[in-house]
């Protein structure tokens, strides 16, 4: 398999995910006065071989501005509507904090580099692994 030069400069935690929003996107301002936006979303893992749903994975998708301006990426994440599907490319990370109860908490975060609406193409060919065992 030939190496793809596009991956040369990507960090090891680079991901491309198609998610569904479970809240509307929000824009806030950091303590330093810079706008940022986020949306909560999930990834369904589908069903197992017994037909039972596997646990979904939940993420916060975030984008930040380096100054007082609102870049298109920050605005795009703020504009995501509840139950909207989107594809995000970015860095996967983990945020940790201690709650008021003294307990430590964690959540997975995608620090977005790009975001675009997801449109399901019903006419697209199914991946090969899904076609195995199907009658021809």
Coordinates of N, CA, C and O in Angstrom, one line a residue:
X1 N 0.8 -1.2 0.0 CA 0.0 0.0 0.0 C 0.9 1.2 0.0 O 1.8 1.4 0.8
X2 N 0.7 2.1 -0.9 CA 1.5 3.3 -1.0 C 1.1 4.3 0.0 O -0.1 4.5 0.4
X3 N 2.1 5.0 0.6 CA 1.8 6.1 1.6 C 1.1 7.2 1.0 O 1.5 7.7 -0.1
X4 N 0.1 7.7 1.6 CA -0.6 8.9 1.1 C 0.0 10.2 1.7 O 0.1 10.3 2.9
X5 N 0.5 11.0 0.9 CA 1.2 12.2 1.3 C 0.3 13.2 2.1 O 0.8 14.0 2.9
X6 N -1.0 13.1 2.0 CA -1.9 14.0 2.7 C -1.8 13.7 4.2 O -2.2 14.6 5.0
X7 N -1.4 12.6 4.6 CA -1.4 12.2 6.0 C -0.1 12.6 6.7 O 0.1 12.5 7.9
X8 N 0.9 13.1 5.9 CA 2.2 13.4 6.4 C 2.2 14.4 7.6 O 2.9 14.1 8.6
X9 N 1.4 15.4 7.5 CA 1.5 16.4 8.5 C 0.3 16.4 9.5 O 0.1 17.3 10.3
X10 N -0.5 15.3 9.4 CA -1.6 15.2 10.3 C -1.2 14.6 11.7 O -0.4 13.6 11.7
X11 N -1.7 15.1 12.8 CA -1.4 14.5 14.1 C -2.0 13.1 14.2 O -3.0 12.8 13.5
X12 N -1.5 12.3 15.1 CA -2.0 11.0 15.3 C -3.4 10.9 15.8 O -4.0 9.9 15.7
X13 N -3.9 12.0 16.4 CA -5.2 12.0 16.9 C -6.2 12.6 15.9 O -7.3 13.0 16.3
X14 N -5.9 12.7 14.6 CA -6.8 13.2 13.6 C -7.9 12.3 13.3 O -7.7 11.1 13.2
X15 N -9.2 12.8 13.3 CA -10.3 11.9 13.1 C -11.2 12.6 12.0 O -11.2 13.8 11.9
X16 N -12.0 11.8 11.4 CA -13.1 12.2 10.5 C -14.3 11.5 11.0 O -14.3 10.2 11.0
X17 N -15.3 12.2 11.5 CA -16.5 11.5 12.1 C -17.8 12.1 11.5 O -17.9 13.3 11.2
X18 N -18.8 11.3 11.3 CA -20.1 11.8 10.9 C -21.0 11.6 12.2 O -21.1 10.5 12.7
X19 N -21.5 12.7 12.7 CA -22.2 12.7 14.0 C -23.6 13.3 13.8 O -23.9 13.9 12.8
X20 N -24.4 13.1 14.8 CA -25.7 13.7 14.9 C -25.8 14.6 16.2 O -25.4 14.1 17.2
X21 N -26.2 15.8 16.0 CA -26.2 16.8 17.1 C -27.3 16.4 18.0 O -28.4 16.0 17.6
X22 N -27.1 16.5 19.4 CA -28.1 16.3 20.4 C -28.4 17.6 21.1 O -29.1 17.6 22.1
X23 N -27.9 18.7 20.6 CA -28.3 20.0 21.0 C -28.0 20.9 19.9 O -27.4 20.6 18.9
X24 N -28.6 22.1 20.0 CA -28.2 23.2 19.0 C -26.8 23.7 19.3 O -26.4 23.7 20.5
X25 N -26.1 24.1 18.3 CA -24.8 24.7 18.6 C -24.9 26.0 19.4 O -25.9 26.7 19.3
X26 N -23.9 26.3 20.1 CA -23.9 27.5 20.9 C -22.5 28.2 20.7 O -21.5 27.6 20.5
X27 N -22.6 29.6 20.8 CA -21.4 30.4 20.8 C -21.3 31.1 22.1 O -22.2 31.5 22.7
X28 N -20.0 31.1 22.7 CA -19.7 31.7 23.9 C -18.5 32.5 23.8 O -17.8 32.5 22.7
X29 N -18.1 33.2 24.8 CA -16.9 34.0 24.8 C -16.0 33.5 25.9 O -16.5 33.4 27.1
X30 N -14.7 33.3 25.6 CA -13.8 32.8 26.7 C -13.4 33.9 27.6 O -13.7 35.1 27.4
X31 N -12.8 33.6 28.7 CA -12.4 34.6 29.7 C -11.4 35.6 29.1 O -11.3 36.7 29.5
X32 N -10.7 35.1 28.0 CA -9.8 36.1 27.3 C -10.5 36.9 26.3 O -9.9 37.8 25.7
X33 N -11.8 36.7 26.2 CA -12.6 37.6 25.3 C -12.7 37.1 23.8 O -13.1 37.8 23.0
X34 N -12.3 35.8 23.6 CA -12.3 35.2 22.3 C -13.5 34.4 22.1 O -13.8 33.5 23.0
X35 N -14.2 34.5 21.0 CA -15.4 33.6 20.8 C -15.0 32.2 20.5 O -13.9 31.9 19.9
X36 N -15.8 31.3 21.0 CA -15.7 29.9 20.6 C -17.1 29.3 20.5 O -18.1 29.9 21.0
X37 N -17.2 28.1 19.9 CA -18.5 27.5 19.7 C -18.4 26.0 20.0 O -17.3 25.5 19.9
X38 N -19.5 25.4 20.3 CA -19.5 24.0 20.5 C -20.9 23.4 20.3 O -21.9 24.2 20.3
X39 N -21.0 22.1 20.0 CA -22.2 21.4 19.8 C -22.0 20.0 20.4 O -20.9 19.5 20.3
X40 N -23.0 19.5 21.1 CA -22.9 18.1 21.6 C -23.5 17.2 20.6 O -24.5 17.5 19.9
X41 N -22.8 16.1 20.4 CA -23.3 15.1 19.3 C -22.9 13.7 19.7 O -22.2 13.5 20.7
X42 N -23.5 12.8 18.9 CA -23.2 11.4 19.2 C -22.9 10.6 17.9 O -23.3 11.0 16.8
X43 N -22.2 9.5 18.1 CA -21.9 8.5 17.0 C -22.6 7.2 17.3 O -22.3 6.6 18.4
X44 N -23.5 6.8 16.5 CA -24.1 5.5 16.7 C -23.2 4.4 16.2 O -22.6 4.5 15.2
X45 N -23.0 3.3 17.1 CA -22.2 2.2 16.6 C -23.0 1.1 16.0 O -22.5 0.0 15.6
X46 N -24.3 1.3 15.8 CA -25.2 0.4 15.2 C -25.5 -0.8 16.1 O -25.4 -0.7 17.3
X47 N -25.8 -1.9 15.5 CA -26.2 -3.1 16.2 C -25.1 -4.2 16.2 O -24.3 -4.3 15.2
X48 N -25.1 -5.0 17.2 CA -24.2 -6.2 17.2 C -24.8 -7.3 16.4 O -25.9 -7.2 15.9
X49 N -24.1 -8.5 16.4 CA -24.6 -9.6 15.6 C -25.9 -10.2 16.1 O -26.6 -10.9 15.4
X50 N -26.3 -9.9 17.4 CA -27.5 -10.3 18.0 C -28.7 -9.3 17.7 O -29.8 -9.6 18.2
X51 N -28.4 -8.2 17.1 CA -29.4 -7.2 16.8 C -29.6 -6.2 17.9 O -30.5 -5.4 17.9
X52 N -28.8 -6.3 18.9 CA -28.8 -5.3 20.0 C -28.0 -4.1 19.7 O -26.9 -4.2 19.2
X53 N -28.5 -2.9 20.1 CA -27.7 -1.7 19.8 C -26.5 -1.6 20.7 O -26.6 -1.9 21.9
X54 N -25.4 -1.3 20.1 CA -24.1 -1.1 20.9 C -24.2 0.3 21.5 O -25.0 1.2 21.0
X55 N -23.5 0.6 22.5 CA -23.5 1.9 23.2 C -23.1 3.0 22.2 O -22.1 2.8 21.4
X56 N -23.7 4.2 22.2 CA -23.3 5.3 21.4 C -22.1 6.0 22.0 O -21.9 5.9 23.2
X57 N -21.4 6.7 21.2 CA -20.3 7.5 21.7 C -20.7 9.0 21.6 O -21.2 9.4 20.6
X58 N -20.4 9.7 22.7 CA -20.8 11.1 22.8 C -19.6 12.0 22.8 O -18.6 11.7 23.4
X59 N -19.7 13.1 22.1 CA -18.6 14.1 21.9 C -19.2 15.5 22.0 O -20.3 15.8 21.7
X60 N -18.3 16.4 22.4 CA -18.5 17.8 22.2 C -17.6 18.2 21.0 O -16.4 17.7 20.9
X61 N -18.1 18.9 20.1 CA -17.3 19.4 19.0 C -17.1 20.9 19.2 O -18.1 21.6 19.4
X62 N -15.9 21.3 19.2 CA -15.5 22.7 19.5 C -14.7 23.4 18.5 O -13.9 22.7 17.8
X63 N -14.8 24.7 18.4 CA -13.9 25.5 17.5 C -13.7 26.8 18.3 O -14.6 27.3 18.9
X64 N -12.5 27.3 18.1 CA -12.0 28.5 18.8 C -11.6 29.6 17.9 O -11.1 29.3 16.8
X65 N -11.7 30.9 18.3 CA -11.1 32.0 17.6 C -9.9 32.4 18.3 O -9.8 32.4 19.5
X66 N -8.8 32.9 17.6 CA -7.6 33.4 18.2 C -7.7 34.8 18.6 O -6.8 35.4 19.2
X67 N -8.8 35.5 18.1 CA -8.9 36.9 18.4 C -10.4 37.3 18.6 O -11.2 36.4 18.9
X68 N -10.8 38.5 18.5 CA -12.2 38.9 18.7 C -13.1 38.6 17.5 O -14.3 38.7 17.6
X69 N -12.5 38.2 16.4 CA -13.3 37.9 15.2 C -14.1 36.5 15.3 O -13.7 35.7 16.2
X70 N -15.0 36.3 14.5 CA -15.8 35.1 14.5 C -15.5 34.4 13.2 O -16.1 34.7 12.1
X71 N -14.5 33.5 13.1 CA -14.3 32.8 11.8 C -15.4 31.9 11.4 O -16.3 31.5 12.2
X72 N -15.4 31.6 10.1 CA -16.5 30.8 9.5 C -16.7 29.5 10.2 O -17.9 29.0 10.5
X73 N -15.6 28.8 10.6 CA -15.7 27.5 11.3 C -16.5 27.7 12.7 O -17.4 26.9 13.0
X74 N -16.1 28.7 13.4 CA -16.8 28.9 14.7 C -18.3 29.2 14.5 O -19.1 28.6 15.2
X75 N -18.6 30.0 13.5 CA -20.0 30.3 13.2 C -20.7 29.0 12.7 O -21.9 28.8 13.1
X76 N -20.1 28.2 11.9 CA -20.7 27.0 11.4 C -21.1 26.0 12.5 O -22.2 25.4 12.4
X77 N -20.3 25.9 13.5 CA -20.6 25.0 14.6 C -21.7 25.6 15.4 O -22.6 24.9 15.9
X78 N -21.7 26.9 15.6 CA -22.8 27.5 16.4 C -24.1 27.4 15.6 O -25.2 27.4 16.3
X79 N -24.1 27.3 14.3 CA -25.3 27.2 13.5 C -25.9 25.8 13.4 O -27.0 25.6 12.9
X80 N -25.2 24.8 13.9 CA -25.7 23.4 13.9 C -27.0 23.3 14.7 O -27.1 23.8 15.8
X81 N -28.0 22.6 14.1 CA -29.3 22.5 14.7 C -29.4 21.1 15.4 O -28.8 20.1 14.9
X82 N -30.2 21.0 16.4 CA -30.5 19.7 17.1 C -30.9 18.7 16.0 O -31.8 19.0 15.2
X83 N -30.4 17.5 16.1 CA -30.7 16.3 15.3 C -30.2 16.5 13.9 O -30.4 15.6 13.0
X84 N -29.3 17.5 13.6 CA -28.7 17.6 12.3 C -27.5 16.7 12.3 O -26.7 16.6 13.2
X85 N -27.3 16.1 11.1 CA -26.1 15.2 10.9 C -25.0 16.1 10.2 O -25.3 16.9 9.3
X86 N -23.8 15.9 10.6 CA -22.7 16.6 10.0 C -21.4 15.8 10.1 O -21.3 14.8 10.9
X87 N -20.5 16.1 9.2 CA -19.2 15.5 9.2 C -18.1 16.5 9.7 O -18.1 17.6 9.2
X88 N -17.3 16.1 10.7 CA -16.3 16.9 11.2 C -15.0 16.3 11.1 O -14.8 15.1 11.2
X89 N -14.0 17.1 10.7 CA -12.6 16.7 10.7 C -11.9 17.5 11.8 O -12.1 18.7 11.9
X90 N -11.0 16.8 12.6 CA -10.3 17.5 13.6 C -9.5 16.6 14.5 O -9.2 15.5 14.1
X91 N -9.1 17.1 15.6 CA -8.3 16.4 16.6 C -9.1 15.9 17.7 O -9.9 16.6 18.3
X92 N -9.0 14.6 18.1 CA -9.7 14.0 19.1 C -8.9 14.3 20.4 O -7.7 14.1 20.5
X93 N -9.7 14.7 21.5 CA -9.1 14.9 22.7 C -10.0 14.6 23.9 O -11.1 14.1 23.7
X94 N -9.5 14.7 25.1 CA -10.3 14.4 26.3 C -10.2 15.6 27.2 O -9.1 16.2 27.5
X95 N -11.3 16.1 27.7 CA -11.3 17.2 28.7 C -11.6 16.5 30.0 O -12.5 15.6 30.1
X96 N -10.9 17.0 31.1 CA -11.1 16.5 32.4 C -11.3 17.7 33.3 O -10.8 18.7 33.2
X97 N -12.2 17.5 34.3 CA -12.4 18.5 35.3 C -13.0 17.8 36.6 O -13.4 16.7 36.6
X98 N -12.9 18.6 37.7 CA -13.4 18.1 39.0 C -14.7 18.9 39.2 O -14.7 20.1 39.2
X99 N -15.8 18.1 39.4 CA -17.1 18.7 39.7 C -17.2 19.3 41.1 O -16.3 19.2 41.9
X100 N -18.3 20.0 41.3 CA -18.5 20.6 42.6 C -18.6 19.6 43.7 O -18.4 19.8 44.9
X101 N -19.0 18.3 43.3 CA -19.1 17.2 44.3 C -17.7 16.6 44.6 O -17.6 15.7 45.3
X102 N -16.6 17.1 43.9 CA -15.3 16.6 44.1 C -14.9 15.5 43.2 O -13.8 15.0 43.2
X103 N -15.9 15.0 42.5 CA -15.6 13.8 41.6 C -15.0 14.3 40.3 O -15.3 15.4 39.8
X104 N -14.1 13.5 39.7 CA -13.4 13.8 38.5 C -14.3 13.3 37.3 O -15.0 12.3 37.4
X105 N -14.4 14.2 36.3 CA -15.3 13.9 35.1 C -14.4 14.0 33.9 O -13.4 14.7 33.9
X106 N -14.8 13.3 32.8 CA -14.2 13.3 31.5 C -15.2 13.3 30.4 O -16.3 12.8 30.6
X107 N -14.8 13.9 29.3 CA -15.6 13.8 28.1 C -14.7 13.9 26.9 O -13.7 14.5 26.9
X108 N -15.1 13.2 25.8 CA -14.4 13.3 24.6 C -14.8 14.5 23.8 O -15.9 14.9 23.8
X109 N -13.8 15.1 23.2 CA -13.9 16.4 22.4 C -13.3 16.2 21.1 O -12.2 15.7 21.0
X110 N -13.9 16.7 20.1 CA -13.3 16.9 18.8 C -13.1 18.4 18.6 O -14.0 19.2 18.6
X111 N -11.8 18.7 18.5 CA -11.4 20.1 18.2 C -11.4 20.3 16.7 O -10.5 19.8 16.0
X112 N -12.5 20.9 16.2 CA -12.8 20.9 14.8 C -11.8 21.7 13.9 O -11.3 22.8 14.3
X113 N -11.5 21.1 12.8 CA -10.7 21.8 11.7 C -11.6 22.2 10.6 O -11.4 23.2 10.0
X114 N -12.6 21.3 10.3 CA -13.6 21.6 9.3 C -14.9 20.9 9.7 O -14.9 20.0 10.4
X115 N -16.0 21.5 9.2 CA -17.3 20.9 9.4 C -18.1 21.1 8.2 O -18.0 22.1 7.5
X116 N -18.9 20.1 7.8 CA -19.8 20.2 6.7 C -21.1 19.4 6.9 O -21.0 18.4 7.7
X117 N -22.2 19.8 6.3 CA -23.4 19.0 6.5 C -23.2 17.6 5.9 O -22.5 17.4 4.9
X118 N -23.9 16.6 6.5 CA -23.9 15.3 5.9 C -25.1 15.0 5.2 O -26.2 15.2 5.7
X119 N -25.0 14.6 4.0 CA -26.2 14.2 3.1 C -26.0 12.8 2.8 O -25.0 12.4 2.2
X120 N -27.0 12.0 3.2 CA -27.0 10.5 2.9 C -27.3 10.3 1.5 O -28.4 10.8 1.0
X121 N -26.5 9.6 0.7 CA -26.7 9.3 -0.7 C -27.3 7.8 -0.8 O -26.5 6.9 -0.6
X122 N -28.6 7.7 -0.9 CA -29.2 6.4 -1.0 C -28.8 5.6 -2.2 O -28.9 4.4 -2.2
X123 N -28.2 6.2 -3.2 CA -27.8 5.5 -4.4 C -26.3 5.1 -4.4 O -25.8 4.4 -5.3
X124 N -25.6 5.4 -3.3 CA -24.2 5.1 -3.2 C -24.1 3.6 -3.0 O -24.9 2.9 -2.4
X125 N -23.0 3.0 -3.5 CA -22.8 1.6 -3.4 C -22.4 1.3 -1.9 O -21.7 2.0 -1.2
X126 N -22.9 0.1 -1.4 CA -22.6 -0.3 -0.1 C -21.1 -0.7 0.0 O -20.6 -1.3 -1.0
X127 N -20.5 -0.6 1.1 CA -19.1 -1.1 1.3 C -19.1 -2.6 1.1 O -20.0 -3.3 1.4
X128 N -18.0 -3.1 0.6 CA -17.8 -4.5 0.3 C -18.1 -5.4 1.4 O -18.8 -6.4 1.3
X129 N -17.7 -5.1 2.6 CA -17.9 -6.0 3.8 C -19.4 -6.1 4.1 O -19.8 -7.1 4.6
X130 N -20.2 -5.1 3.7 CA -21.7 -5.2 4.0 C -22.3 -6.1 2.9 O -23.4 -6.6 3.1
X131 N -21.7 -6.3 1.8 CA -22.3 -7.1 0.7 C -22.0 -8.5 0.8 O -22.6 -9.3 0.1
X132 N -21.0 -8.9 1.6 CA -20.6 -10.3 1.7 C -21.8 -11.1 2.2 O -22.5 -10.7 3.2
X133 N -22.0 -12.3 1.6 CA -23.1 -13.1 2.1 C -24.5 -12.8 1.5 O -25.4 -13.5 1.7
X134 N -24.6 -11.7 0.8 CA -25.8 -11.3 0.2 C -26.0 -12.0 -1.1 O -25.1 -12.2 -1.8
X135 N -27.2 -12.5 -1.4 CA -27.5 -13.2 -2.7 C -27.2 -12.2 -3.9 O -27.5 -11.0 -3.8
X136 N -26.6 -12.7 -4.9 CA -26.3 -11.9 -6.1 C -27.5 -11.7 -7.0 O -28.5 -12.5 -7.0

